[in-house]
PDB file of C-alpha atoms in Angstrom:
ATOM      1  CA  MET A   2      23.730  12.827  15.985  1.00 84.00           C
ATOM      2  CA  GLU A   3      24.164   9.520  17.813  1.00 89.00           C
ATOM      3  CA  LEU A   4      22.290   6.441  16.657  1.00 89.00           C
ATOM      4  CA  ARG A   5      21.502   5.351  20.221  1.00 90.00           C
ATOM      5  CA  ASN A   6      19.645   8.632  20.750  1.00 91.00           C
ATOM      6  CA  ILE A   7      17.713   8.043  17.532  1.00 91.00           C
ATOM      7  CA  LYS A   8      16.734   4.536  18.693  1.00 89.00           C
ATOM      8  CA  THR A   9      15.518   5.972  21.984  1.00 92.00           C
ATOM      9  CA  PHE A  10      13.433   8.505  20.064  1.00 92.00           C
ATOM     10  CA  VAL A  11      11.779   5.690  18.053  1.00 88.00           C
ATOM     11  CA  TYR A  12      11.008   3.682  21.207  1.00 89.00           C
ATOM     12  CA  ALA A  13       9.478   6.753  22.851  1.00 92.00           C
ATOM     13  CA  ALA A  14       7.418   7.447  19.724  1.00 90.00           C
ATOM     14  CA  GLU A  15       6.141   3.850  19.665  1.00 86.00           C
ATOM     15  CA  THR A  16       5.264   3.665  23.369  1.00 89.00           C
ATOM     16  CA  GLY A  17       4.219   7.267  23.999  1.00 92.00           C
ATOM     17  CA  SER A  18       6.286   7.199  27.176  1.00 92.00           C
ATOM     18  CA  PHE A  19       9.860   8.040  28.156  1.00 93.00           C
ATOM     19  CA  THR A  20       9.501   5.571  31.049  1.00 92.00           C
ATOM     20  CA  GLU A  21       8.587   2.657  28.761  1.00 91.00           C
ATOM     21  CA  ALA A  22      11.323   3.629  26.304  1.00 91.00           C
ATOM     22  CA  ALA A  23      13.801   3.485  29.198  1.00 91.00           C
ATOM     23  CA  GLN A  24      12.508   0.062  30.299  1.00 90.00           C
ATOM     24  CA  ARG A  25      12.915  -1.367  26.786  1.00 85.00           C
ATOM     25  CA  GLN A  26      16.589  -0.437  26.785  1.00 84.00           C
ATOM     26  CA  ASN A  27      17.370  -0.928  30.495  1.00 86.00           C
ATOM     27  CA  TYR A  28      18.133   2.783  30.834  1.00 89.00           C
ATOM     28  CA  ALA A  29      17.303   5.153  33.639  1.00 90.00           C
ATOM     29  CA  GLN A  30      14.487   7.511  32.671  1.00 89.00           C
ATOM     30  CA  SER A  31      16.841  10.453  33.151  1.00 92.00           C
ATOM     31  CA  THR A  32      19.065   8.974  30.414  1.00 92.00           C
ATOM     32  CA  VAL A  33      16.148   8.870  27.967  1.00 92.00           C
ATOM     33  CA  THR A  34      15.155  12.430  28.848  1.00 93.00           C
ATOM     34  CA  GLN A  35      18.724  13.587  28.221  1.00 93.00           C
ATOM     35  CA  GLN A  36      18.980  11.706  24.899  1.00 93.00           C
ATOM     36  CA  ILE A  37      15.753  13.254  23.612  1.00 93.00           C
ATOM     37  CA  ARG A  38      16.863  16.705  24.761  1.00 93.00           C
ATOM     38  CA  LEU A  39      20.166  16.300  22.873  1.00 93.00           C
ATOM     39  CA  LEU A  40      18.305  15.293  19.710  1.00 93.00           C
ATOM     40  CA  GLU A  41      15.976  18.263  19.986  1.00 93.00           C
ATOM     41  CA  GLU A  42      18.932  20.606  20.449  1.00 93.00           C
ATOM     42  CA  GLU A  43      20.677  19.146  17.389  1.00 93.00           C
ATOM     43  CA  LEU A  44      17.550  19.462  15.245  1.00 94.00           C
ATOM     44  CA  GLY A  45      16.541  22.815  16.676  1.00 94.00           C
ATOM     45  CA  THR A  46      12.948  21.797  17.356  1.00 94.00           C
ATOM     46  CA  GLU A  47      10.772  19.954  19.865  1.00 94.00           C
ATOM     47  CA  LEU A  48      10.079  16.360  18.849  1.00 94.00           C
ATOM     48  CA  PHE A  49       7.504  15.564  21.536  1.00 94.00           C
ATOM     49  CA  ILE A  50       4.561  17.228  23.223  1.00 93.00           C
ATOM     50  CA  ARG A  51       4.858  16.475  26.949  1.00 91.00           C
ATOM     51  CA  MET A  52       1.566  15.558  28.656  1.00 89.00           C
ATOM     52  CA  GLY A  53       2.413  14.540  32.213  1.00 84.00           C
ATOM     53  CA  ARG A  54       3.699  10.967  32.100  1.00 85.00           C
ATOM     54  CA  ARG A  55       2.764  10.553  28.442  1.00 91.00           C
ATOM     55  CA  VAL A  56       4.301  12.073  25.336  1.00 91.00           C
ATOM     56  CA  ALA A  57       3.052  12.494  21.765  1.00 92.00           C
ATOM     57  CA  LEU A  58       4.970  13.325  18.616  1.00 91.00           C
ATOM     58  CA  SER A  59       4.937  16.948  17.535  1.00 92.00           C
ATOM     59  CA  SER A  60       4.568  17.752  13.832  1.00 90.00           C
ATOM     60  CA  ALA A  61       8.376  17.920  13.612  1.00 90.00           C
ATOM     61  CA  GLY A  62       8.606  14.609  15.478  1.00 90.00           C
ATOM     62  CA  ARG A  63       6.273  12.924  12.991  1.00 87.00           C
ATOM     63  CA  ALA A  64       8.413  14.210  10.129  1.00 84.00           C
ATOM     64  CA  PHE A  65      11.625  13.039  11.810  1.00 89.00           C
ATOM     65  CA  LEU A  66      10.266   9.546  12.587  1.00 86.00           C
ATOM     66  CA  TRP A  67      10.603   8.396   8.970  1.00 77.00           C
ATOM     67  CA  HIS A  68      14.234   9.552   8.838  1.00 83.00           C
ATOM     68  CA  ALA A  69      14.946   7.905  12.197  1.00 86.00           C
ATOM     69  CA  ASN A  70      13.575   4.551  11.034  1.00 79.00           C
ATOM     70  CA  ARG A  71      15.564   4.758   7.809  1.00 77.00           C
ATOM     71  CA  MET A  72      18.811   5.453   9.715  1.00 83.00           C
ATOM     72  CA  ILE A  73      18.185   2.461  11.982  1.00 81.00           C
ATOM     73  CA  ALA A  74      17.347   0.265   8.990  1.00 73.00           C
ATOM     74  CA  LEU A  75      20.537   1.353   7.211  1.00 76.00           C
ATOM     75  CA  GLU A  76      22.601   0.454  10.271  1.00 78.00           C
ATOM     76  CA  GLN A  77      20.982  -2.994  10.432  1.00 70.00           C
ATOM     77  CA  GLU A  78      21.484  -3.585   6.712  1.00 68.00           C
ATOM     78  CA  THR A  79      25.143  -2.541   6.923  1.00 74.00           C
ATOM     79  CA  LEU A  80      25.842  -4.788   9.912  1.00 71.00           C
ATOM     80  CA  ALA A  81      24.125  -7.725   8.224  1.00 66.00           C
ATOM     81  CA  GLN A  82      26.226  -7.285   5.081  1.00 65.00           C
ATOM     82  CA  PHE A  83      29.622  -6.912   6.737  1.00 69.00           C
ATOM     83  CA  ARG A  84      29.060  -9.484   9.470  1.00 63.00           C
ATOM     84  CA  GLY A  85      27.946 -11.993   6.863  1.00 57.00           C
ATOM     85  CA  SER A  86      24.449 -12.404   8.308  1.00 56.00           C
ATOM     86  CA  ALA A  87      22.022 -14.063   5.891  1.00 57.00           C
ATOM     87  CA  GLU A  88      18.953 -13.032   7.917  1.00 65.00           C
ATOM     88  CA  PRO A  89      17.308  -9.820   6.605  1.00 67.00           C
ATOM     89  CA  GLU A  90      16.289  -7.254   9.202  1.00 72.00           C
ATOM     90  CA  GLY A  91      15.227  -3.631   9.451  1.00 75.00           C
ATOM     91  CA  ILE A  92      12.221  -1.314   9.221  1.00 81.00           C
ATOM     92  CA  PHE A  93      10.889  -0.554   5.742  1.00 85.00           C
ATOM     93  CA  PHE A  94       8.033   1.438   4.235  1.00 87.00           C
ATOM     94  CA  ILE A  95       5.853   0.164   1.403  1.00 91.00           C
ATOM     95  CA  GLY A  96       2.748   1.565  -0.264  1.00 93.00           C
ATOM     96  CA  VAL A  97      -0.163  -0.398  -1.735  1.00 92.00           C
ATOM     97  CA  ILE A  98      -3.428   0.599  -3.349  1.00 90.00           C
ATOM     98  CA  GLU A  99      -6.597  -0.321  -1.466  1.00 88.00           C
ATOM     99  CA  THR A 100      -7.651  -3.029  -3.933  1.00 85.00           C
ATOM    100  CA  ILE A 101      -4.287  -4.777  -3.470  1.00 85.00           C
ATOM    101  CA  ALA A 102      -4.555  -4.412   0.311  1.00 83.00           C
ATOM    102  CA  THR A 103      -7.817  -6.419   0.234  1.00 80.00           C
ATOM    103  CA  SER A 104      -6.557  -9.089  -2.192  1.00 80.00           C
ATOM    104  CA  HIS A 105      -4.683 -12.358  -1.737  1.00 74.00           C
ATOM    105  CA  TYR A 106      -1.405 -10.541  -2.438  1.00 74.00           C
ATOM    106  CA  MET A 107      -1.406  -9.436   1.196  1.00 77.00           C
ATOM    107  CA  ASN A 108      -0.841 -13.112   2.015  1.00 81.00           C
ATOM    108  CA  SER A 109       2.577 -12.684   0.400  1.00 83.00           C
ATOM    109  CA  ILE A 110       3.387  -9.924   2.873  1.00 83.00           C
ATOM    110  CA  GLY A 111       2.274 -12.112   5.777  1.00 84.00           C
ATOM    111  CA  ALA A 112       4.368 -15.020   4.495  1.00 85.00           C
ATOM    112  CA  PHE A 113       7.344 -12.686   4.066  1.00 85.00           C
ATOM    113  CA  LEU A 114       7.115 -11.468   7.674  1.00 85.00           C
ATOM    114  CA  GLN A 115       6.839 -15.030   8.973  1.00 86.00           C
ATOM    115  CA  ARG A 116       9.871 -16.048   6.954  1.00 83.00           C
ATOM    116  CA  TYR A 117      11.913 -12.998   8.033  1.00 83.00           C
ATOM    117  CA  PRO A 118      10.831 -12.223  11.623  1.00 85.00           C
ATOM    118  CA  HIS A 119      13.460  -9.502  12.105  1.00 80.00           C
ATOM    119  CA  VAL A 120      11.947  -7.333   9.353  1.00 84.00           C
ATOM    120  CA  ARG A 121       9.268  -4.764  10.199  1.00 84.00           C
ATOM    121  CA  LEU A 122       7.035  -3.272   7.522  1.00 86.00           C
ATOM    122  CA  GLN A 123       4.974  -0.108   7.684  1.00 86.00           C
ATOM    123  CA  VAL A 124       2.259  -0.242   5.009  1.00 89.00           C
ATOM    124  CA  HIS A 125       0.709   2.923   3.589  1.00 90.00           C
ATOM    125  CA  VAL A 126      -2.572   2.515   1.644  1.00 89.00           C
ATOM    126  CA  SER A 127      -3.396   5.160  -0.960  1.00 88.00           C
ATOM    127  CA  THR A 128      -4.181   5.736  -4.650  1.00 87.00           C
ATOM    128  CA  ALA A 129      -1.733   4.967  -7.453  1.00 88.00           C
ATOM    129  CA  PRO A 130      -0.899   8.653  -8.218  1.00 88.00           C
ATOM    130  CA  GLN A 131      -0.371   9.436  -4.527  1.00 89.00           C
ATOM    131  CA  LEU A 132       1.857   6.386  -4.057  1.00 91.00           C
ATOM    132  CA  ARG A 133       4.065   7.487  -6.945  1.00 91.00           C
ATOM    133  CA  GLN A 134       4.386  10.914  -5.349  1.00 89.00           C
ATOM    134  CA  GLU A 135       5.250   9.353  -1.979  1.00 88.00           C
ATOM    135  CA  LEU A 136       7.833   7.152  -3.688  1.00 88.00           C
ATOM    136  CA  LEU A 137       9.559  10.117  -5.331  1.00 86.00           C
ATOM    137  CA  ARG A 138       9.315  12.177  -2.134  1.00 83.00           C
ATOM    138  CA  GLY A 139      10.961   9.397  -0.107  1.00 81.00           C
ATOM    139  CA  GLY A 140       7.946   8.651   2.077  1.00 82.00           C
ATOM    140  CA  ILE A 141       7.920   4.986   1.011  1.00 87.00           C
ATOM    141  CA  ASP A 142      10.616   2.634  -0.277  1.00 88.00           C
ATOM    142  CA  MET A 143       8.494   0.565  -2.667  1.00 92.00           C
ATOM    143  CA  ALA A 144       4.968   0.696  -4.145  1.00 94.00           C
ATOM    144  CA  ILE A 145       2.658  -2.118  -5.266  1.00 93.00           C
ATOM    145  CA  LEU A 146      -0.223  -0.949  -7.434  1.00 91.00           C
ATOM    146  CA  LEU A 147      -2.525  -1.606 -10.367  1.00 89.00           C
ATOM    147  CA  ASP A 148      -2.517   0.919 -13.187  1.00 89.00           C
ATOM    148  CA  ARG A 149      -2.081   1.323 -16.903  1.00 85.00           C
ATOM    149  CA  PHE A 150       1.507   0.761 -17.967  1.00 81.00           C
ATOM    150  CA  SER A 151       3.555   3.881 -18.623  1.00 78.00           C
ATOM    151  CA  GLU A 152       7.196   4.922 -18.412  1.00 78.00           C
ATOM    152  CA  ILE A 153       7.612   7.478 -15.616  1.00 82.00           C
ATOM    153  CA  PRO A 154      10.835   9.474 -15.157  1.00 84.00           C
ATOM    154  CA  ASN A 155      12.872   8.522 -12.073  1.00 87.00           C
ATOM    155  CA  ILE A 156      10.683   5.489 -11.281  1.00 90.00           C
ATOM    156  CA  ARG A 157      12.095   1.997 -11.649  1.00 88.00           C
ATOM    157  CA  LEU A 158       9.760  -0.844 -12.645  1.00 89.00           C
ATOM    158  CA  LEU A 159      10.753  -3.951 -10.675  1.00 89.00           C
ATOM    159  CA  TYR A 160       7.923  -6.117 -12.008  1.00 89.00           C
ATOM    160  CA  HIS A 161       4.793  -5.784 -14.104  1.00 88.00           C
ATOM    161  CA  ALA A 162       2.198  -8.135 -15.569  1.00 87.00           C
ATOM    162  CA  PRO A 163      -1.324  -7.779 -16.993  1.00 89.00           C
ATOM    163  CA  SER A 164      -4.132  -7.949 -14.433  1.00 89.00           C
ATOM    164  CA  PRO A 165      -7.764  -8.034 -15.641  1.00 92.00           C
ATOM    165  CA  ILE A 166     -10.562  -5.841 -14.336  1.00 94.00           C
ATOM    166  CA  GLN A 167     -13.775  -7.761 -13.654  1.00 96.00           C
ATOM    167  CA  PHE A 168     -17.462  -6.846 -13.930  1.00 97.00           C
ATOM    168  CA  ILE A 169     -19.398  -8.416 -11.035  1.00 97.00           C
ATOM    169  CA  ALA A 170     -23.028  -8.836  -9.949  1.00 97.00           C
ATOM    170  CA  ALA A 171     -25.049 -10.758  -7.383  1.00 97.00           C
ATOM    171  CA  PRO A 172     -25.787 -14.385  -8.391  1.00 96.00           C
ATOM    172  CA  GLY A 173     -29.479 -13.542  -8.841  1.00 95.00           C
ATOM    173  CA  ASN A 174     -28.872 -10.483 -11.033  1.00 96.00           C
ATOM    174  CA  SER A 175     -30.606 -10.536 -14.436  1.00 94.00           C
ATOM    175  CA  PHE A 176     -27.221 -10.120 -16.178  1.00 96.00           C
ATOM    176  CA  ALA A 177     -25.656 -13.109 -14.410  1.00 94.00           C
ATOM    177  CA  HIS A 178     -24.971 -16.359 -16.283  1.00 91.00           C
ATOM    178  CA  ARG A 179     -25.577 -14.924 -19.777  1.00 95.00           C
ATOM    179  CA  PRO A 180     -23.636 -12.855 -22.318  1.00 96.00           C
ATOM    180  CA  VAL A 181     -24.290  -9.115 -22.044  1.00 96.00           C
ATOM    181  CA  ARG A 182     -23.275  -6.047 -24.003  1.00 96.00           C
ATOM    182  CA  LEU A 183     -21.720  -2.980 -22.426  1.00 96.00           C
ATOM    183  CA  GLU A 184     -24.637  -0.753 -23.439  1.00 95.00           C
ATOM    184  CA  GLU A 185     -27.052  -2.983 -21.482  1.00 94.00           C
ATOM    185  CA  LEU A 186     -25.042  -2.453 -18.306  1.00 95.00           C
ATOM    186  CA  THR A 187     -25.301   1.330 -18.500  1.00 94.00           C
ATOM    187  CA  LYS A 188     -29.042   1.113 -17.812  1.00 91.00           C
ATOM    188  CA  THR A 189     -28.737  -0.580 -14.413  1.00 94.00           C
ATOM    189  CA  ALA A 190     -27.624   0.518 -10.934  1.00 94.00           C
ATOM    190  CA  TRP A 191     -23.860   0.734 -10.321  1.00 96.00           C
ATOM    191  CA  ILE A 192     -21.770   0.597  -7.145  1.00 95.00           C
ATOM    192  CA  LEU A 193     -18.549   2.430  -7.989  1.00 93.00           C
ATOM    193  CA  THR A 194     -15.270   3.406  -6.398  1.00 89.00           C
ATOM    194  CA  GLU A 195     -14.656   7.086  -5.819  1.00 82.00           C
ATOM    195  CA  ARG A 196     -14.152   9.301  -8.862  1.00 80.00           C
ATOM    196  CA  GLY A 197     -10.574   9.337 -10.137  1.00 73.00           C
ATOM    197  CA  THR A 198      -9.800   5.655  -9.527  1.00 83.00           C
ATOM    198  CA  ASN A 199      -7.821   4.541 -12.567  1.00 86.00           C
ATOM    199  CA  TYR A 200     -10.093   1.705 -13.733  1.00 89.00           C
ATOM    200  CA  ARG A 201     -13.263   3.736 -13.109  1.00 90.00           C
ATOM    201  CA  LYS A 202     -11.799   6.588 -15.165  1.00 90.00           C
ATOM    202  CA  GLN A 203     -10.842   4.137 -17.918  1.00 92.00           C
ATOM    203  CA  LEU A 204     -14.405   2.759 -17.994  1.00 94.00           C
ATOM    204  CA  GLU A 205     -15.998   6.217 -18.107  1.00 92.00           C
ATOM    205  CA  ASP A 206     -13.601   7.358 -20.848  1.00 94.00           C
ATOM    206  CA  ASP A 207     -14.371   4.252 -22.916  1.00 95.00           C
ATOM    207  CA  LEU A 208     -18.117   4.713 -22.390  1.00 95.00           C
ATOM    208  CA  ALA A 209     -17.900   8.366 -23.418  1.00 95.00           C
ATOM    209  CA  ALA A 210     -16.095   7.322 -26.612  1.00 96.00           C
ATOM    210  CA  ARG A 211     -19.188   5.219 -27.398  1.00 95.00           C
ATOM    211  CA  ARG A 212     -21.498   8.055 -26.284  1.00 95.00           C
ATOM    212  CA  LEU A 213     -22.647   5.984 -23.336  1.00 94.00           C
ATOM    213  CA  PHE A 214     -22.961   7.054 -19.697  1.00 91.00           C
ATOM    214  CA  LEU A 215     -23.749   5.547 -16.298  1.00 89.00           C
ATOM    215  CA  TYR A 216     -26.899   7.190 -14.983  1.00 78.00           C
ATOM    216  CA  ASP A 217     -27.518   5.371 -11.694  1.00 79.00           C
ATOM    217  CA  ARG A 218     -24.388   5.460  -9.529  1.00 81.00           C
ATOM    218  CA  LEU A 219     -23.544   5.011  -5.872  1.00 89.00           C
ATOM    219  CA  GLU A 220     -19.962   5.833  -4.862  1.00 91.00           C
ATOM    220  CA  ILE A 221     -18.223   3.915  -2.053  1.00 91.00           C
ATOM    221  CA  GLY A 222     -14.647   4.325  -0.861  1.00 82.00           C
ATOM    222  CA  THR A 223     -13.604   0.722  -0.135  1.00 89.00           C
ATOM    223  CA  SER A 224     -13.665  -2.336  -2.364  1.00 91.00           C
ATOM    224  CA  LYS A 225     -14.797  -4.600   0.490  1.00 92.00           C
ATOM    225  CA  THR A 226     -17.944  -2.513   0.989  1.00 94.00           C
ATOM    226  CA  ILE A 227     -18.544  -2.417  -2.766  1.00 95.00           C
ATOM    227  CA  ILE A 228     -18.448  -6.230  -2.855  1.00 96.00           C
ATOM    228  CA  ASP A 229     -20.867  -6.375   0.106  1.00 96.00           C
ATOM    229  CA  PHE A 230     -23.309  -4.021  -1.656  1.00 96.00           C
ATOM    230  CA  VAL A 231     -23.084  -5.963  -4.920  1.00 97.00           C
ATOM    231  CA  ALA A 232     -23.618  -9.265  -3.077  1.00 97.00           C
ATOM    232  CA  ALA A 233     -26.728  -7.736  -1.475  1.00 96.00           C
ATOM    233  CA  GLY A 234     -28.154  -7.094  -4.948  1.00 95.00           C
ATOM    234  CA  LEU A 235     -27.896  -3.301  -4.831  1.00 95.00           C
ATOM    235  CA  GLY A 236     -26.107  -2.975  -8.172  1.00 95.00           C
ATOM    236  CA  ILE A 237     -23.228  -4.167 -10.332  1.00 97.00           C
ATOM    237  CA  SER A 238     -19.619  -3.037 -10.204  1.00 96.00           C
ATOM    238  CA  ILE A 239     -16.183  -3.254 -11.744  1.00 95.00           C
ATOM    239  CA  LEU A 240     -13.126  -4.162  -9.655  1.00 95.00           C
ATOM    240  CA  PRO A 241      -9.733  -5.821 -10.176  1.00 92.00           C
ATOM    241  CA  ALA A 242     -10.085  -9.577 -10.592  1.00 92.00           C
ATOM    242  CA  VAL A 243      -7.563 -10.153  -7.784  1.00 88.00           C
ATOM    243  CA  THR A 244      -9.800  -8.186  -5.416  1.00 91.00           C
ATOM    244  CA  VAL A 245     -13.004 -10.112  -6.165  1.00 93.00           C
ATOM    245  CA  ALA A 246     -11.443 -13.582  -6.518  1.00 90.00           C
ATOM    246  CA  ASN A 247     -12.389 -14.735  -3.003  1.00 90.00           C
ATOM    247  CA  ALA A 248     -15.947 -13.353  -3.255  1.00 94.00           C
ATOM    248  CA  ILE A 249     -16.427 -15.204  -6.562  1.00 95.00           C
ATOM    249  CA  CYS A 250     -14.974 -18.399  -5.087  1.00 94.00           C
ATOM    250  CA  ASP A 251     -17.404 -18.098  -2.152  1.00 95.00           C
ATOM    251  CA  HIS A 252     -20.316 -17.547  -4.622  1.00 96.00           C
ATOM    252  CA  ARG A 253     -21.160 -14.183  -3.050  1.00 96.00           C
ATOM    253  CA  VAL A 254     -20.825 -12.493  -6.452  1.00 97.00           C
ATOM    254  CA  VAL A 255     -20.457 -13.753 -10.013  1.00 97.00           C
ATOM    255  CA  PRO A 256     -18.348 -12.445 -12.915  1.00 97.00           C
ATOM    256  CA  LEU A 257     -20.273 -10.965 -15.829  1.00 97.00           C
ATOM    257  CA  HIS A 258     -19.507 -12.024 -19.385  1.00 96.00           C
ATOM    258  CA  VAL A 259     -19.364  -8.748 -21.337  1.00 96.00           C
ATOM    259  CA  VAL A 260     -19.002  -9.741 -24.975  1.00 96.00           C
ATOM    260  CA  ASP A 261     -17.961  -6.398 -26.464  1.00 96.00           C
ATOM    261  CA  TYR A 262     -15.613  -4.961 -23.835  1.00 96.00           C
ATOM    262  CA  GLU A 263     -12.709  -5.915 -21.602  1.00 94.00           C
ATOM    263  CA  MET A 264     -10.202  -3.997 -19.514  1.00 94.00           C
ATOM    264  CA  ASN A 265      -6.733  -4.836 -18.255  1.00 92.00           C
ATOM    265  CA  MET A 266      -4.481  -2.969 -15.883  1.00 91.00           C
ATOM    266  CA  GLU A 267      -0.928  -3.853 -14.878  1.00 90.00           C
ATOM    267  CA  LEU A 268       0.226  -5.133 -11.530  1.00 89.00           C
ATOM    268  CA  GLN A 269       3.307  -2.986 -10.925  1.00 92.00           C
ATOM    269  CA  ILE A 270       6.010  -3.078  -8.272  1.00 92.00           C
ATOM    270  CA  LEU A 271       7.865   0.236  -8.274  1.00 93.00           C
ATOM    271  CA  ALA A 272      10.957   1.761  -6.691  1.00 91.00           C
ATOM    272  CA  VAL A 273      12.960   4.916  -7.373  1.00 88.00           C
ATOM    273  CA  LYS A 274      15.705   4.839  -9.998  1.00 84.00           C
ATOM    274  CA  ASP A 275      19.253   5.259  -8.712  1.00 74.00           C
ATOM    275  CA  ARG A 276      18.096   4.887  -5.103  1.00 74.00           C
ATOM    276  CA  TRP A 277      19.446   1.967  -3.096  1.00 74.00           C
ATOM    277  CA  LEU A 278      16.737  -0.659  -2.476  1.00 77.00           C
ATOM    278  CA  PRO A 279      17.400  -2.789   0.623  1.00 76.00           C
ATOM    279  CA  GLN A 280      17.745  -6.536   0.150  1.00 76.00           C
ATOM    280  CA  PRO A 281      14.594  -7.380   2.194  1.00 80.00           C
ATOM    281  CA  LEU A 282      12.445  -5.306  -0.165  1.00 84.00           C
ATOM    282  CA  MET A 283      13.933  -7.048  -3.190  1.00 84.00           C
ATOM    283  CA  LEU A 284      12.978 -10.358  -1.543  1.00 84.00           C
ATOM    284  CA  LEU A 285       9.443  -9.070  -0.888  1.00 87.00           C
ATOM    285  CA  ALA A 286       9.078  -7.928  -4.511  1.00 88.00           C
ATOM    286  CA  GLU A 287      10.154 -11.398  -5.661  1.00 87.00           C
ATOM    287  CA  MET A 288       7.569 -13.070  -3.388  1.00 85.00           C
ATOM    288  CA  VAL A 289       4.711 -10.845  -4.616  1.00 85.00           C
ATOM    289  CA  ALA A 290       5.753 -11.413  -8.237  1.00 85.00           C
ATOM    290  CA  ALA A 291       5.915 -15.182  -7.651  1.00 84.00           C
ATOM    291  CA  ALA A 292       2.431 -15.148  -6.082  1.00 80.00           C
ATOM    292  CA  PHE A 293       1.075 -13.280  -9.097  1.00 78.00           C
ATOM    293  CA  ALA A 294       2.749 -15.668 -11.535  1.00 74.00           C
ATOM    294  CA  GLU A 295       1.191 -18.596  -9.654  1.00 71.00           C
ATOM    295  CA  LYS A 296      -2.343 -17.253  -9.061  1.00 62.00           C
ATOM    296  CA  GLY A 297      -2.660 -14.297 -11.440  1.00 57.00           C
TER     297      GLY A 297
END
């Protein structure tokens, strides 16, 4: 299996065209067609669905794309090491939970890409349990998430630090700007993440231990929309402090002072034990950790 054929496959997957893949590499289109055919013969399956002048990845092609990108990244990493290049490069896969994806930590990823322009990142957004599964399966190289701390077999903890979960309300809410007790909050309208989110589950478990329940609930899938609904006065919510920091700074929502309850999760940066982690991802982990240490 030749690496040049694999690179051609990736270009064709990105452009959806054998013609454009040929133009990127200054090849004749017949060369690209032959390279893809050789790959398909080696793998014993069709990688593309041909649709006239356009092509789309088949299910096998989508599965092979991750392996193709990893092989290209490994080549780039190897060349950089043995040629003495100090400039990181390659294609890497990271996973983040949705509340991290909408927080200021994404600025760290932007700063990383500006600093290392030859690195490409593919970011997968999912829940903490699903990201751990993807990590162990090899679908992503590194995961950044918020969850309760626990030792998990075969997962390596690169960094962790406490990260508070914040109750929020609209500035005009009756609970704003005064101390409140948790039981008082159960009697009002709530805007919640979908069932199963780790901090929602923690809250409901802790309420159940006190024989308390949330009676008026609206479930929304994204934290940005939850903040918008809370700011509009439709209810209160609970979200990671890093996710609501900008909305609080802009006075769209206010933090609630709950005198008899608090919750903390852990910001965690995870990789797989005994699996080689490329240098660029170690640099990215350091930048995210530094941003957390600075801003919390």
